[in-house]
Every structure is written in C-alpha cells, then in structure tokens.
XYZ file of C-alpha atoms in Angstrom:
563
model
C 0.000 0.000 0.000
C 2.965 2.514 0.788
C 4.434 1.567 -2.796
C 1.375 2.368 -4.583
C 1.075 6.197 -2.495
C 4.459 6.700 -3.392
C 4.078 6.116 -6.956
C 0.822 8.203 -6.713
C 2.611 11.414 -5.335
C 5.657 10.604 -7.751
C 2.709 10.812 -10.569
C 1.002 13.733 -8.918
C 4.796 15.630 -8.755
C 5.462 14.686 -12.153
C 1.684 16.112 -13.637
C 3.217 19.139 -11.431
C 6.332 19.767 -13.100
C 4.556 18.870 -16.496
C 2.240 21.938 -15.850
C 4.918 23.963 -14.670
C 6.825 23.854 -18.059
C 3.720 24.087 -20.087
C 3.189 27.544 -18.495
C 6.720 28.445 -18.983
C 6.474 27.312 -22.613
C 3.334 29.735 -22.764
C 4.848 32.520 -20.964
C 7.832 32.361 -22.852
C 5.872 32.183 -26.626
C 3.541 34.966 -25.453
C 6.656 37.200 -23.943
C 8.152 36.766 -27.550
C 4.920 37.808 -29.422
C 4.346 41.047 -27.105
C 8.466 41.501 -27.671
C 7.553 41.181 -31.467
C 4.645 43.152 -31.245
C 6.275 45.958 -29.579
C 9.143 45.783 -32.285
C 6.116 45.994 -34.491
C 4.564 48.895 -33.199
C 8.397 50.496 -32.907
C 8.934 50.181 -36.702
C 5.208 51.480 -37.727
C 6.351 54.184 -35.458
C 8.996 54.717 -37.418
C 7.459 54.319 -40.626
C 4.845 56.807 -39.339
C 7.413 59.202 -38.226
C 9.777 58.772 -41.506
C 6.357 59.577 -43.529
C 5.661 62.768 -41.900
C 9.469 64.065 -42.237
C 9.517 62.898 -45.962
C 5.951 64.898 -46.913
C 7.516 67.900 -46.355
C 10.790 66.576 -48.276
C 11.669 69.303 -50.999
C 15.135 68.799 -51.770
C 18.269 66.415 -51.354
C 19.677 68.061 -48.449
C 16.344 68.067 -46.497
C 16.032 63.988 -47.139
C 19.792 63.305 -46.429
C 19.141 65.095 -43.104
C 16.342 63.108 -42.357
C 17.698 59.819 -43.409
C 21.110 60.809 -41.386
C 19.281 61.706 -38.363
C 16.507 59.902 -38.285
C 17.833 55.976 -39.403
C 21.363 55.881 -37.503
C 18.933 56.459 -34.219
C 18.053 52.907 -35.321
C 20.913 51.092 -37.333
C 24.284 50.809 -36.771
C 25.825 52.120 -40.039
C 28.549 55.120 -41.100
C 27.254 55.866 -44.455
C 24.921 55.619 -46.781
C 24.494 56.469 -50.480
C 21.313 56.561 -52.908
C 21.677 55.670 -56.323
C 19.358 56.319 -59.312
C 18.922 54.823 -62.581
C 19.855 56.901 -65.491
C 17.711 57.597 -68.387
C 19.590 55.416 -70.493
C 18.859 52.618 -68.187
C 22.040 51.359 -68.590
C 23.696 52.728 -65.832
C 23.469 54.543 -62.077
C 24.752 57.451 -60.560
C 24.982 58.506 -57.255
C 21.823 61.056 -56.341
C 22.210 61.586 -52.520
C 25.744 61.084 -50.456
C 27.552 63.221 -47.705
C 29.192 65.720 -49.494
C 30.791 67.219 -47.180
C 34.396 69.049 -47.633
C 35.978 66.826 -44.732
C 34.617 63.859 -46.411
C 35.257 64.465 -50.142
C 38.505 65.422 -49.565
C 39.791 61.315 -48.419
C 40.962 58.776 -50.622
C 39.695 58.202 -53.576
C 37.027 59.433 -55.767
C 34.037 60.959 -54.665
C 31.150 59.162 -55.855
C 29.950 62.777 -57.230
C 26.319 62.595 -59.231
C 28.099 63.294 -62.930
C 29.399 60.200 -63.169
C 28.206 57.295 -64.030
C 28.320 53.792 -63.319
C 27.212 50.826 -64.851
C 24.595 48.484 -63.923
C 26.038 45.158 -65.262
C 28.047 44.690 -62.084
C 27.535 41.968 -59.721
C 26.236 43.766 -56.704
C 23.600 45.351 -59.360
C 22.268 42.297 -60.995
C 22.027 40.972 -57.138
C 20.002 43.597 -55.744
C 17.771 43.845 -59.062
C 16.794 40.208 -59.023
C 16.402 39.864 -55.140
C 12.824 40.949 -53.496
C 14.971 41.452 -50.353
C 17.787 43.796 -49.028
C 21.559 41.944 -49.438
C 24.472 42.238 -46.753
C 27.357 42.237 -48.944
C 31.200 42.009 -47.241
C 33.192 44.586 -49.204
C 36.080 42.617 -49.409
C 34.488 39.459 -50.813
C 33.116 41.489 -53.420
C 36.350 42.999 -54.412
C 37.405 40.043 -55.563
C 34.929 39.275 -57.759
C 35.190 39.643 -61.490
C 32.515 41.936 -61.803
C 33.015 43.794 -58.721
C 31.420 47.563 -58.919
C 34.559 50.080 -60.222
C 33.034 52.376 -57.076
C 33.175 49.781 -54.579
C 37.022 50.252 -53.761
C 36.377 54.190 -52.742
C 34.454 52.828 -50.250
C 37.309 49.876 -49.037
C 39.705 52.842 -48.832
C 37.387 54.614 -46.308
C 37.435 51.486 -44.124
C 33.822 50.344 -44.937
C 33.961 46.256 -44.510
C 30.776 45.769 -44.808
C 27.517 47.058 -46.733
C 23.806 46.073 -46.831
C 21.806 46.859 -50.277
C 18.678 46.784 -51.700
C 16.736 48.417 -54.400
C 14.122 51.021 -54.375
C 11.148 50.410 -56.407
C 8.812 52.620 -57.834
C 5.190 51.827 -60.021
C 6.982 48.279 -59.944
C 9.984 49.316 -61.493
C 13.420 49.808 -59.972
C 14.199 53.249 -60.016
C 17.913 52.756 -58.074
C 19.492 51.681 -55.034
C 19.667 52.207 -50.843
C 22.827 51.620 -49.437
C 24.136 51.293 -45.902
C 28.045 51.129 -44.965
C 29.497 50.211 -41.987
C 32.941 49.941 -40.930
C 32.060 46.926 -38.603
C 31.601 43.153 -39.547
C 28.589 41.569 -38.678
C 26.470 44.774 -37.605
C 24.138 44.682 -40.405
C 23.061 41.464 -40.308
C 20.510 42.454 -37.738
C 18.746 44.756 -39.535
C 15.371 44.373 -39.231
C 14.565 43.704 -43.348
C 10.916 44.208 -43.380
C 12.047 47.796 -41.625
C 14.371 49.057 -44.474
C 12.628 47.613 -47.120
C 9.344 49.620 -45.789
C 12.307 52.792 -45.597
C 13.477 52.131 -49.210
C 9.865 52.604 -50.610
C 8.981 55.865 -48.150
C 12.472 57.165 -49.584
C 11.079 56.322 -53.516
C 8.428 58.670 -52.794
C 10.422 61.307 -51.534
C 12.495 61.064 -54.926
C 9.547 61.256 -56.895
C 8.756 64.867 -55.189
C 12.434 66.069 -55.494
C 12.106 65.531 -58.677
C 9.179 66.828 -59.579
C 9.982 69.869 -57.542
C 13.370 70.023 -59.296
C 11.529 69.732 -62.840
C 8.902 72.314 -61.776
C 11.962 74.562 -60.435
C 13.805 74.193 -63.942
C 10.727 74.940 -65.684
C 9.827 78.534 -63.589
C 13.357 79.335 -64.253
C 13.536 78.733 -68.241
C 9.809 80.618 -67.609
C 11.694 83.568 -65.982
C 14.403 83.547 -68.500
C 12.317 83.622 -71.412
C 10.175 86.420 -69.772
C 13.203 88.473 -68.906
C 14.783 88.115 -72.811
C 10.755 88.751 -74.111
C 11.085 92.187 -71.577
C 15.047 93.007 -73.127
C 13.609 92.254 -76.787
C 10.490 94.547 -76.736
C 12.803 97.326 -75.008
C 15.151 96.682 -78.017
C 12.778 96.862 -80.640
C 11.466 99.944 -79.134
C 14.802 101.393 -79.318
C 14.354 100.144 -83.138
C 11.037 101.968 -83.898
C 12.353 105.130 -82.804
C 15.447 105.187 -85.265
C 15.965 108.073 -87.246
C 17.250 105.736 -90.191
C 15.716 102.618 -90.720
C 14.471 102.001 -94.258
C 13.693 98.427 -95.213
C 14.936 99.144 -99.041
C 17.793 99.642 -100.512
C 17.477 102.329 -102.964
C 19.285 102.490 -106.388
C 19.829 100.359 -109.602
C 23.733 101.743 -110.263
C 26.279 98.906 -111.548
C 27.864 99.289 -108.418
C 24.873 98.905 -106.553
C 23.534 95.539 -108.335
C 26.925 93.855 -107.553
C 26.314 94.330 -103.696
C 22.850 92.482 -104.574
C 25.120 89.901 -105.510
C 27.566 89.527 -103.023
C 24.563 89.576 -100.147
C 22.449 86.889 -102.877
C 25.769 84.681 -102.502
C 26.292 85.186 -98.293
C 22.633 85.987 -96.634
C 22.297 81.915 -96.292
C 25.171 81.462 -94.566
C 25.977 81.746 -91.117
C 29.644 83.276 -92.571
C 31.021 86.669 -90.943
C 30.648 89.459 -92.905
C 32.446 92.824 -92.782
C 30.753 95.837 -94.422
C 32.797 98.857 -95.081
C 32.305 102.364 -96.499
C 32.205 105.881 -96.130
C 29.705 107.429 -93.131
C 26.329 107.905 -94.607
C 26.406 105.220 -97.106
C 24.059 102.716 -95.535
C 26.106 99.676 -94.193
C 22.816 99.652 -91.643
C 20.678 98.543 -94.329
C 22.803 96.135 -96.269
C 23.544 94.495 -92.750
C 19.462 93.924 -92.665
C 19.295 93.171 -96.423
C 21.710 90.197 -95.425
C 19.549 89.266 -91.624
C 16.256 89.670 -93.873
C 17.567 87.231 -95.931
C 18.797 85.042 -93.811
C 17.930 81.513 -92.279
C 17.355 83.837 -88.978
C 15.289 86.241 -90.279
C 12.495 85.250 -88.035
C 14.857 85.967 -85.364
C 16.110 89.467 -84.090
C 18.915 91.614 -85.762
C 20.717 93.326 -82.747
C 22.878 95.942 -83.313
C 24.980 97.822 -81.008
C 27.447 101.137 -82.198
C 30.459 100.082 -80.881
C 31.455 104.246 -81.436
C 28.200 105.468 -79.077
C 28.925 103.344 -75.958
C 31.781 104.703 -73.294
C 34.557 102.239 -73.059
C 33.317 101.825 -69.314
C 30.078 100.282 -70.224
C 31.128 98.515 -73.883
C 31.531 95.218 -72.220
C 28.695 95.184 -69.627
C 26.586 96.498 -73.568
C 28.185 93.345 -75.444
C 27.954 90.935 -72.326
C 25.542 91.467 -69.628
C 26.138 91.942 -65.955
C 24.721 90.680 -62.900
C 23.229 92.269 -60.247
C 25.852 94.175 -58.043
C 28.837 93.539 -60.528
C 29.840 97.098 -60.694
C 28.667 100.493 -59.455
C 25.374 101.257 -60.625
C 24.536 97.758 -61.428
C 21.277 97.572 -59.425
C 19.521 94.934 -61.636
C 21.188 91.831 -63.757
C 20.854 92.985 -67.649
C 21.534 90.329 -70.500
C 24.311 91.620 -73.047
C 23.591 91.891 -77.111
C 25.189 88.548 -77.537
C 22.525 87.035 -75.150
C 19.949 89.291 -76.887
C 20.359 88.184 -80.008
C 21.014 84.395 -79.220
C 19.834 82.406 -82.668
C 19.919 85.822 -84.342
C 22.313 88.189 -86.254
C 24.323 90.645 -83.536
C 25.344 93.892 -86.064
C 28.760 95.096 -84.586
C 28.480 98.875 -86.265
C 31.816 100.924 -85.983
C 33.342 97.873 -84.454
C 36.957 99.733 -85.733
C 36.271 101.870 -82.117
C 36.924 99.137 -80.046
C 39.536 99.626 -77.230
C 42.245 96.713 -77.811
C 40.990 95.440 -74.331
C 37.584 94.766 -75.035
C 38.647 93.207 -78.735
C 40.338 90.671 -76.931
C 37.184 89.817 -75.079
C 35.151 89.652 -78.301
C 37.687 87.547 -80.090
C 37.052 84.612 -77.456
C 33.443 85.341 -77.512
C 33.562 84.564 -81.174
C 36.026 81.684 -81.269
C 34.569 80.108 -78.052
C 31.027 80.906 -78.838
C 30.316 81.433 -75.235
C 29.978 84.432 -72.769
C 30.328 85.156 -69.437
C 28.422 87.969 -67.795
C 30.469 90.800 -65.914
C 30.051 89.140 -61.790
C 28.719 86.337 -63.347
C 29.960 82.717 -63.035
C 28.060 80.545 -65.419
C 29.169 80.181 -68.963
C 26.547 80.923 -71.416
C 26.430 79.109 -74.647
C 25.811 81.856 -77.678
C 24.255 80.895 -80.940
C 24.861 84.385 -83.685
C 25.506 85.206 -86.650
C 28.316 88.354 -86.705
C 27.817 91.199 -89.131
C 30.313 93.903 -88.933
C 30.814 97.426 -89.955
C 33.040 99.984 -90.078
C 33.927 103.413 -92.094
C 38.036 102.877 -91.080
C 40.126 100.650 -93.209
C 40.893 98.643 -90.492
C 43.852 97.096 -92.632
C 45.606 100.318 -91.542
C 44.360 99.952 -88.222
C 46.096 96.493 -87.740
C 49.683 98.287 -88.865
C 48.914 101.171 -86.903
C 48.598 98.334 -83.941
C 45.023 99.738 -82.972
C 43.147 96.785 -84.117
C 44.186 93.560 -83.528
C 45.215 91.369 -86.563
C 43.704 88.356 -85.627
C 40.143 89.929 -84.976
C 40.318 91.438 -88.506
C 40.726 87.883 -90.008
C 38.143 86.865 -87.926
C 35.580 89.606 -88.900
C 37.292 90.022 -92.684
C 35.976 86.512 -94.068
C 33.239 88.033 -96.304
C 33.567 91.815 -97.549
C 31.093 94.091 -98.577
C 32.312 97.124 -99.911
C 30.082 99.677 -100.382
C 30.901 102.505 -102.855
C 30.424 106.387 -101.727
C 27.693 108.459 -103.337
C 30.076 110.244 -105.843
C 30.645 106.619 -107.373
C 27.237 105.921 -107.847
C 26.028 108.889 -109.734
C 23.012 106.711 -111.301
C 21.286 106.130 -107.981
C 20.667 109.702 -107.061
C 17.227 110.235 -109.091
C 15.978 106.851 -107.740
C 17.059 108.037 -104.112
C 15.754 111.176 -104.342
C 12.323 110.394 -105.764
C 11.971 107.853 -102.620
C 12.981 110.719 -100.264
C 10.838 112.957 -101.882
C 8.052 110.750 -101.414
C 8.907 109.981 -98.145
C 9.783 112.983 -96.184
C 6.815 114.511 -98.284
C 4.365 112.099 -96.259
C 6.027 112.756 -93.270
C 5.980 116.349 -93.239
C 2.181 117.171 -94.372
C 3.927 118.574 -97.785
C 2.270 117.773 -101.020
C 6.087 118.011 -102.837
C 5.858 115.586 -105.253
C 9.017 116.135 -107.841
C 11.930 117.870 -108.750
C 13.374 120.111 -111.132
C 15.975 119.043 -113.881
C 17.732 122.293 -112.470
C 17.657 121.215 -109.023
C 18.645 117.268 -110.109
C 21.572 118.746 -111.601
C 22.793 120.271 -108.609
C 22.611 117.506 -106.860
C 24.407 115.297 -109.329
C 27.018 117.458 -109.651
C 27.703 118.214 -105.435
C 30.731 115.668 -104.473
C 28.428 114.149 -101.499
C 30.935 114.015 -98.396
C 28.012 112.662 -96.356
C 26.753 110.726 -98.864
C 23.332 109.082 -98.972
C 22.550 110.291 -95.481
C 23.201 114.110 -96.449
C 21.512 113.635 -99.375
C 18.286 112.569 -97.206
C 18.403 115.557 -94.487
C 19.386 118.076 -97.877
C 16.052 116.834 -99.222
C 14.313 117.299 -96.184
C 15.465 121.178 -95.661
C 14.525 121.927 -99.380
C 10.996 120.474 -98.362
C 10.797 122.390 -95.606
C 11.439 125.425 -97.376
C 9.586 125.340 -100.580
C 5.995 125.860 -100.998
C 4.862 124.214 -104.707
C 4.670 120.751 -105.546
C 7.796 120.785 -107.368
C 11.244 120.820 -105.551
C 12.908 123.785 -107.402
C 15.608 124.892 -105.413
C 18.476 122.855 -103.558
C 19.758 124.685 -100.540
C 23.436 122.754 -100.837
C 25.487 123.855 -98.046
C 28.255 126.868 -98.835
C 31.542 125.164 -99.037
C 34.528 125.430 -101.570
C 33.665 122.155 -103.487
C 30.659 122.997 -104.649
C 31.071 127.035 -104.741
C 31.262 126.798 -108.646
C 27.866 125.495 -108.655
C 26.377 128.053 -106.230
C 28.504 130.957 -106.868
C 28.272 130.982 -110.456
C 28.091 134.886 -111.040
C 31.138 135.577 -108.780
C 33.701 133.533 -111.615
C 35.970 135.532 -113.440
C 33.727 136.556 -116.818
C 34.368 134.475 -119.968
C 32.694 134.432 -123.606
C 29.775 132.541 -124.163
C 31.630 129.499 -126.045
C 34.264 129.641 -123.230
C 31.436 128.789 -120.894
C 29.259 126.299 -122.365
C 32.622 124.629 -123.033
C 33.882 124.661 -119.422
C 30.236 123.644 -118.454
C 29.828 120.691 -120.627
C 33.493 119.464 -119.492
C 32.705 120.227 -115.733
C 29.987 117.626 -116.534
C 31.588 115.308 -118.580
C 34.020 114.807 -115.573
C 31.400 114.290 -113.101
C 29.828 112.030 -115.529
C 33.109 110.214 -115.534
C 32.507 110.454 -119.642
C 29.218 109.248 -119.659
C 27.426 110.714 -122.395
C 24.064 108.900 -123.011
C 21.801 107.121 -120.344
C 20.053 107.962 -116.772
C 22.549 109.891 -114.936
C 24.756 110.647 -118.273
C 26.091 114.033 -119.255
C 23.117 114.473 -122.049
C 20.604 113.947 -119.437
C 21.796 116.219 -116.305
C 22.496 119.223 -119.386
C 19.025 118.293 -121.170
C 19.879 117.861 -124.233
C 20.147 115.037 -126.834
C 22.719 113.101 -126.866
C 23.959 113.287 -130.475
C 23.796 117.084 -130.061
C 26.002 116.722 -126.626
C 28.597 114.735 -129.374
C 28.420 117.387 -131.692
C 29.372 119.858 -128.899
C 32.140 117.929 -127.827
C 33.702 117.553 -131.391
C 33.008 121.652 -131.797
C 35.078 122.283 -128.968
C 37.962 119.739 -129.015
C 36.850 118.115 -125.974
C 39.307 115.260 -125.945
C 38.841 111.929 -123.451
C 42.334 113.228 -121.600
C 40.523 116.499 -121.212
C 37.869 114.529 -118.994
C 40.009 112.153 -117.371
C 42.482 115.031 -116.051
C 41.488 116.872 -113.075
C-alpha cells in the first residue's frame, strides 16, 4: 500500500512539473509575441514618423538630413548612399551622399552625381533580381570579377561591410539604398521588413524632389524667357524710334547691283561678314538686307554702335552683368550677344573698339560662349556676326590699334560699299523715294523735282553721302511751298562754290562757258554721255547734239580724265 502512495505522489509531482513547463512554454511564446509586437509597433512608429518628415521633403539636403538623423537612431551604419537609374537605363549614378568638404577630400574618388556607373556589375544584378535587401562584405566582393569600379572608394574609407537593396517605384526599380558600416557583422541584424518599408517611403520622396526640381527648372527657363521677351520689346522699341531705318535699298547703279550679288551669294550662310564704307552710305541697311535674308530672319537683328557706348560700359553692352557687378549695377541685364542668341548681332563701328575689349570679343567669337560681368556661369551663344566699319581697319592692324587676328576673324566676307560720288546713277531713284517719303512725313504735297535742281545735286561731291543727301532733301521740303522741288539749298563750301557761286567767276565768252560747263559735266559724268545719270541727261539735251558739242570744242577723253 505505501508503494502504490508513493508512486501516486511521484505521478502527482510529475503532472506538477509537467504543468509547470507548459506555463513556462506559454509565458515564454507569449513574452516573444508582445516583444515582437512591440518591435512591431516600434517600426510602424517609425514608418509613421519617416512619412511625416519625408511629406515635407523638398530637396536632397532636407532627405539626407532626415535619413542621417533619423535611421542611424536605429541602425548601426557610417554611411549611406542613394543611387538612381539613369535615363539610359544602362547605368546609375549617385543622387544623394555626404558631401561634405571633410569627407570628399579622403581617398579616392568621390562618388559625385556626374558620373556614371554601370549596372552590369555583380552587386547590381544581385540587388535587381532579389525581393529582399543583401548584406554584402566589401572585401568578398572585391574580388569578384565583376566587382562595382566604385566599390574600392568605399574599401579605402574602411567600410567592410555594406547592406543593399533596391528602391522600387510603379513596380519598377528606379535605383538603389545603401548602408556602410565599418564593422563586420552589424548589419546582419537589420530588421529587413524595416528598411525595405524605408526604401519605398524614400522612392516617394524622390519622386517629389524631382518633380519639384523639374517644376523649379521649368519657372526658371519661364523667368528667362520672360526676362529676354522684356530686353527684346525694349530693343525693338529702341528700333522703332530710329531716325534711319528704311527696309529698301534704294538704287539700280552697276555698283549697286553687284552688292545684290555679293549679299544673294552670303545671306544663307551663317559666314562673318564685314561691311565697309564711307559714313552715310548705308552699311545699316545692307547688314538687314543680309539678316532679312537670312535663315534667322524670323529671329532678331541686334545691333549695337560700338562708337556710341563709353569704353566703361562697352563690355557690360556686349555681355551682360549681374546684379551688383559694378557700381550702378542695381539689376542683372543680359548683353547683345545674349539678346540676339539664334539671331544676327550687327557690330556697327566695331573699328572703335579699345584693344581690351577686342580681346574679349575675339574669345566670344572663337569660343562661342559668354560670361556675364560678376557672373559665373558660362553661357552658350548661338549668332551670326555682321560687322561694320567706315576705317580701313587694314591700316588699323599696322597702326597696332586693331588687332590682326580679330580682322581675319571679322574680314571673311567683304562688302564694300561705294560712296555716293561713285554711284552717280542712284541719285534720281534716291531722291524720288525721299521725296516721297519725307513729303508724307511732313504734311507737304512736294511731289518732284526740277531738272535744275537734279543737276545740282548730281554734280555736289556728297561728303556725307546718302545720309546728307536725305536731311538736304528734307530742308529743301521744308522750305519750298509748290509741288515741285525747285531749289536745292546745298550747303556753302569750296567744293561745290562753282555750282552756287556761279556769277562771282571771273567773266568768260559765251563758247568759253558752255565749253567749261559741258566738261565740268563730262568729268562728273566720268565720260558718260548717253543714259540715266549721263552728261546728255543732267544738261538736257540730246545726246547726239552733246557729241556734236564735244567735237566743236575739241573736248578730248584726256581732257575729262584730267582733273
């Protein structure tokens, strides 16, 4: 009977212990799924708390702040880098890193966001084919065949080991999270379910740097464009208001028709071209004749008188300036190059440039970039150069005030144009169209000329050319009061007193004056006898009776050719 109590209590201990360990078992489980739970609620707290930091995420440096501060709180790492996928999908570079000056300057080579890296590496194809993050050992790696080229800036910091993973976006992978550590083994921890839920809170945040960056870009180009529409209308108000801005080019001389040439063979081109002549004769409008006939024409002709502009402000004029570059800069202001980006830039006078700032153009054009005065950027320039000048600038280069290798540069297509005098023929046509012009202009109802007057003006040597023709037509309007122009008021000087002054020359028989008249033509004529502009015209009288004149009184051809 005492064996069978004993083995009864033995039974009852055992049942006893059994329950004992069952609730241990219990306790144990359900400590482990309250630890896990908590670790739960710890990471959604995270999550939660990453979320709300991200939102208001608007550029790199605000997420690498919050991924510093926020994620080494809860992983043991030194480092970290994001990587994105570049549009040509074939490789990565790096989008956020520490780029700090301390940390830039160590060994090796910054992994800085120009360059790029490849994506058939072995880490890469790893991380795109895995659904989870990767702990990688940096020197295992290394020794791989397809080891990352990056990888050993990283071994030369110290980092042994690395975790990475890929960040996905709309399904896709859009790059890669990276963690560095300088410790073996400390990664292996990580909590994966944790950084993978980082990763895609992180993708997000990209997507609104990015758009923010686009949207950025886009309200700059937006401001740019508004500031060159704002310099173009004050340009081409400028424009409106010039004294001198015909859109013809008057005249049907020889001379004349072979400039129509020359600008037929160049206006297509994007070829320098240097116009030179006399003050007066119009190198303005052959420069447009050539922009009007351009491949730019729908874009603007700028022109800037290198002669008009102090030497002070010629650069800031060609250049631009920002805002505080100089005294008196109180606002930025794009430069004529800038202005007339994808244009034609007209460099009138461009013989009055100081050596200095010739030096500056001379980049400008070999270079075909600018740099605004106080600015930093360099600013690509698209323009077509048209030059003008009334200096031989030849002379200029031996003289050493105009640099020889500028004049090559501006010389490669010249345009001469020929003075007044040496277009005789054009003077009708011009003055008609003055006539006609300044007529409308005025409220005058002037509507011709006089042979009389015409003759006077063919025979006045035209120092000022086509321009003093044009304000000489305009004070003979002025000052008449018919319909016909009668009377040229040519200005008192000693070339032309013989034409003015014809009662104060010593006195002379009849033949001896019709003789020295005809002659006086027939030089001005430069022999012409016959035709608009000839000597038979401007004396009105036929021309076989002008040739019977010229036989009566020996009027030889050395008699016309000697002055």
């Amino acid at each position: 009977m005492e064996s069978k109590g004993n083995l009864s209590e033995i039974q009852n201990q055992e049942h006893a212990i059994l329950n004992i360990n069952g609730a241990t078992v219990v306790e144990i489980e359900n400590a482990r799924l309250v630890k896990k739970l908590e670790q739960k609620e710890r990471e959604n707290a995270v999550l939660l708390s990453l979320s709300n930091s991200i939102a208001s995420i608007r550029n790199k440096l605000d997420l690498f702040d919050v991924i510093d501060l926020k994620l080494k709180k809860l992983f043991d790492f030194d480092d970290f880098v994001i990587c994105l996928i570049n549009d040509d999908q074939q490789t990565h570079s790096a989008f956020i890193y520490n780029q700090k000056e301390d940390f830039l300057k160590t060994a090796g080579i910054a992994p800085e966001s120009s360059k790029k890296y490849t994506l058939d590496d072995g880490m890469c194809r790893a991380m795109i084919s895995s659904e989870k993050p990767i702990v990688f050992n940096v020197e295992e790696v290394l020794r791989w065949d397809d080891a990352p080229a990056w990888l050993s800036f990283w071994h030369n910091k110290g980092i042994k080991e690395m975790i990475g993973l890929k960040m996905v976006d709309r399904s896709a992978c859009i790059g890669f999270f990276y963690l560095y550590t300088k410790n073996m083994n400390s990664l292996s921890n990580i909590y994966f379910d944790l950084l993978q839920g980082i990763s895609l809170q992180i993708s997000i945040a990209i997507s609104n740097i990015r758009a923010n960056e686009k949207i950025e870009q886009q309200l700059l180009e937006i401001n740019a464009y508004k500031q060159k529409l704002e310099d173009e209308k004050s340009y081409l108000q400028e424009e409106i208001q010039h004294k001198y801005n015909h859109t013809e080019i008057i005249g049907q001389s020889k001379s004349l028709k072979g400039i129509f040439h020359l600008i037929e063979a160049v206006a297509a081109t994007d070829s320098t071209v240097l116009i030179t002549g006399e003050t007066g004769t119009g190198k303005e409008l052959i420069a447009r004749a050539l922009h009007n006939s351009s491949l730019r024409s729908n874009e603007l002709m700028v022109k800037i008188n290198c002669a008009a502009i102090p030497a002070s402000l010629a650069e800031s004029e060609l250049f631009g300036h920002e805002k505080g570059s100089f005294t008196g800069a109180t606002e930025r202001r794009i430069g004529k190059f800038e202005l007339a980006h994808n244009g034609t830039l007209f460099l009138d006078e461009i013989g009055e440039l100081s050596l200095e700032l010739q030096v500056k153009l001379l980049r400008a054009l070999q270079e075909k970039e600018i740099e605004r005065i106080g600015g930093r950027d360099v600013i690509k320039t698209n323009v077509r150069i048209i030059a003008a000048t009334n200096r031989n600038l030849l002379k200029e280069v031996e003289k050493g005030s105009f640099r020889s290798d500028l004049y090559y540069r501006l010389n490669v297509f010249p345009i001469p144009i020929p003075p007044l005098r040496n277009r005789l023929d054009d003077i009708p046509h011009l003055t008609a169209f003055f006539i006609e012009r300044i007529s409308k202009k005025t409220g005058k109802q002037v509507n011709a000329i006089s042979k009389s007057a015409l003759n006077k003006l063919m025979l006045y040597p035209w120092p000022g050319n086509v321009r003093e023709l044009e304000h000489l037509i305009e004070r003979s309007i002025l000052l008449t009061s018919g319909n016909i122009l009668k009377e040229i008021h040519l200005p008192k000087t000693d070339r032309n007193e013989a034409i003015n002054n014809t009662d104060e020359q010593k006195i002379k028989s009849i033949h001896e004056n019709e003789r020295d008249h005809i002659l006086s033509v027939l030089k001005r004529c430069k022999g012409k006898i016959s035709g608009i502009g000839g000597a038979a015209e401007i004396l009105n009288i036929p021309a076989t009776t002008l040739n019977s004149k010229i036989k009566k009184f020996k009027i030889k051809r050395e008699h016309i050719l000697n002055k």
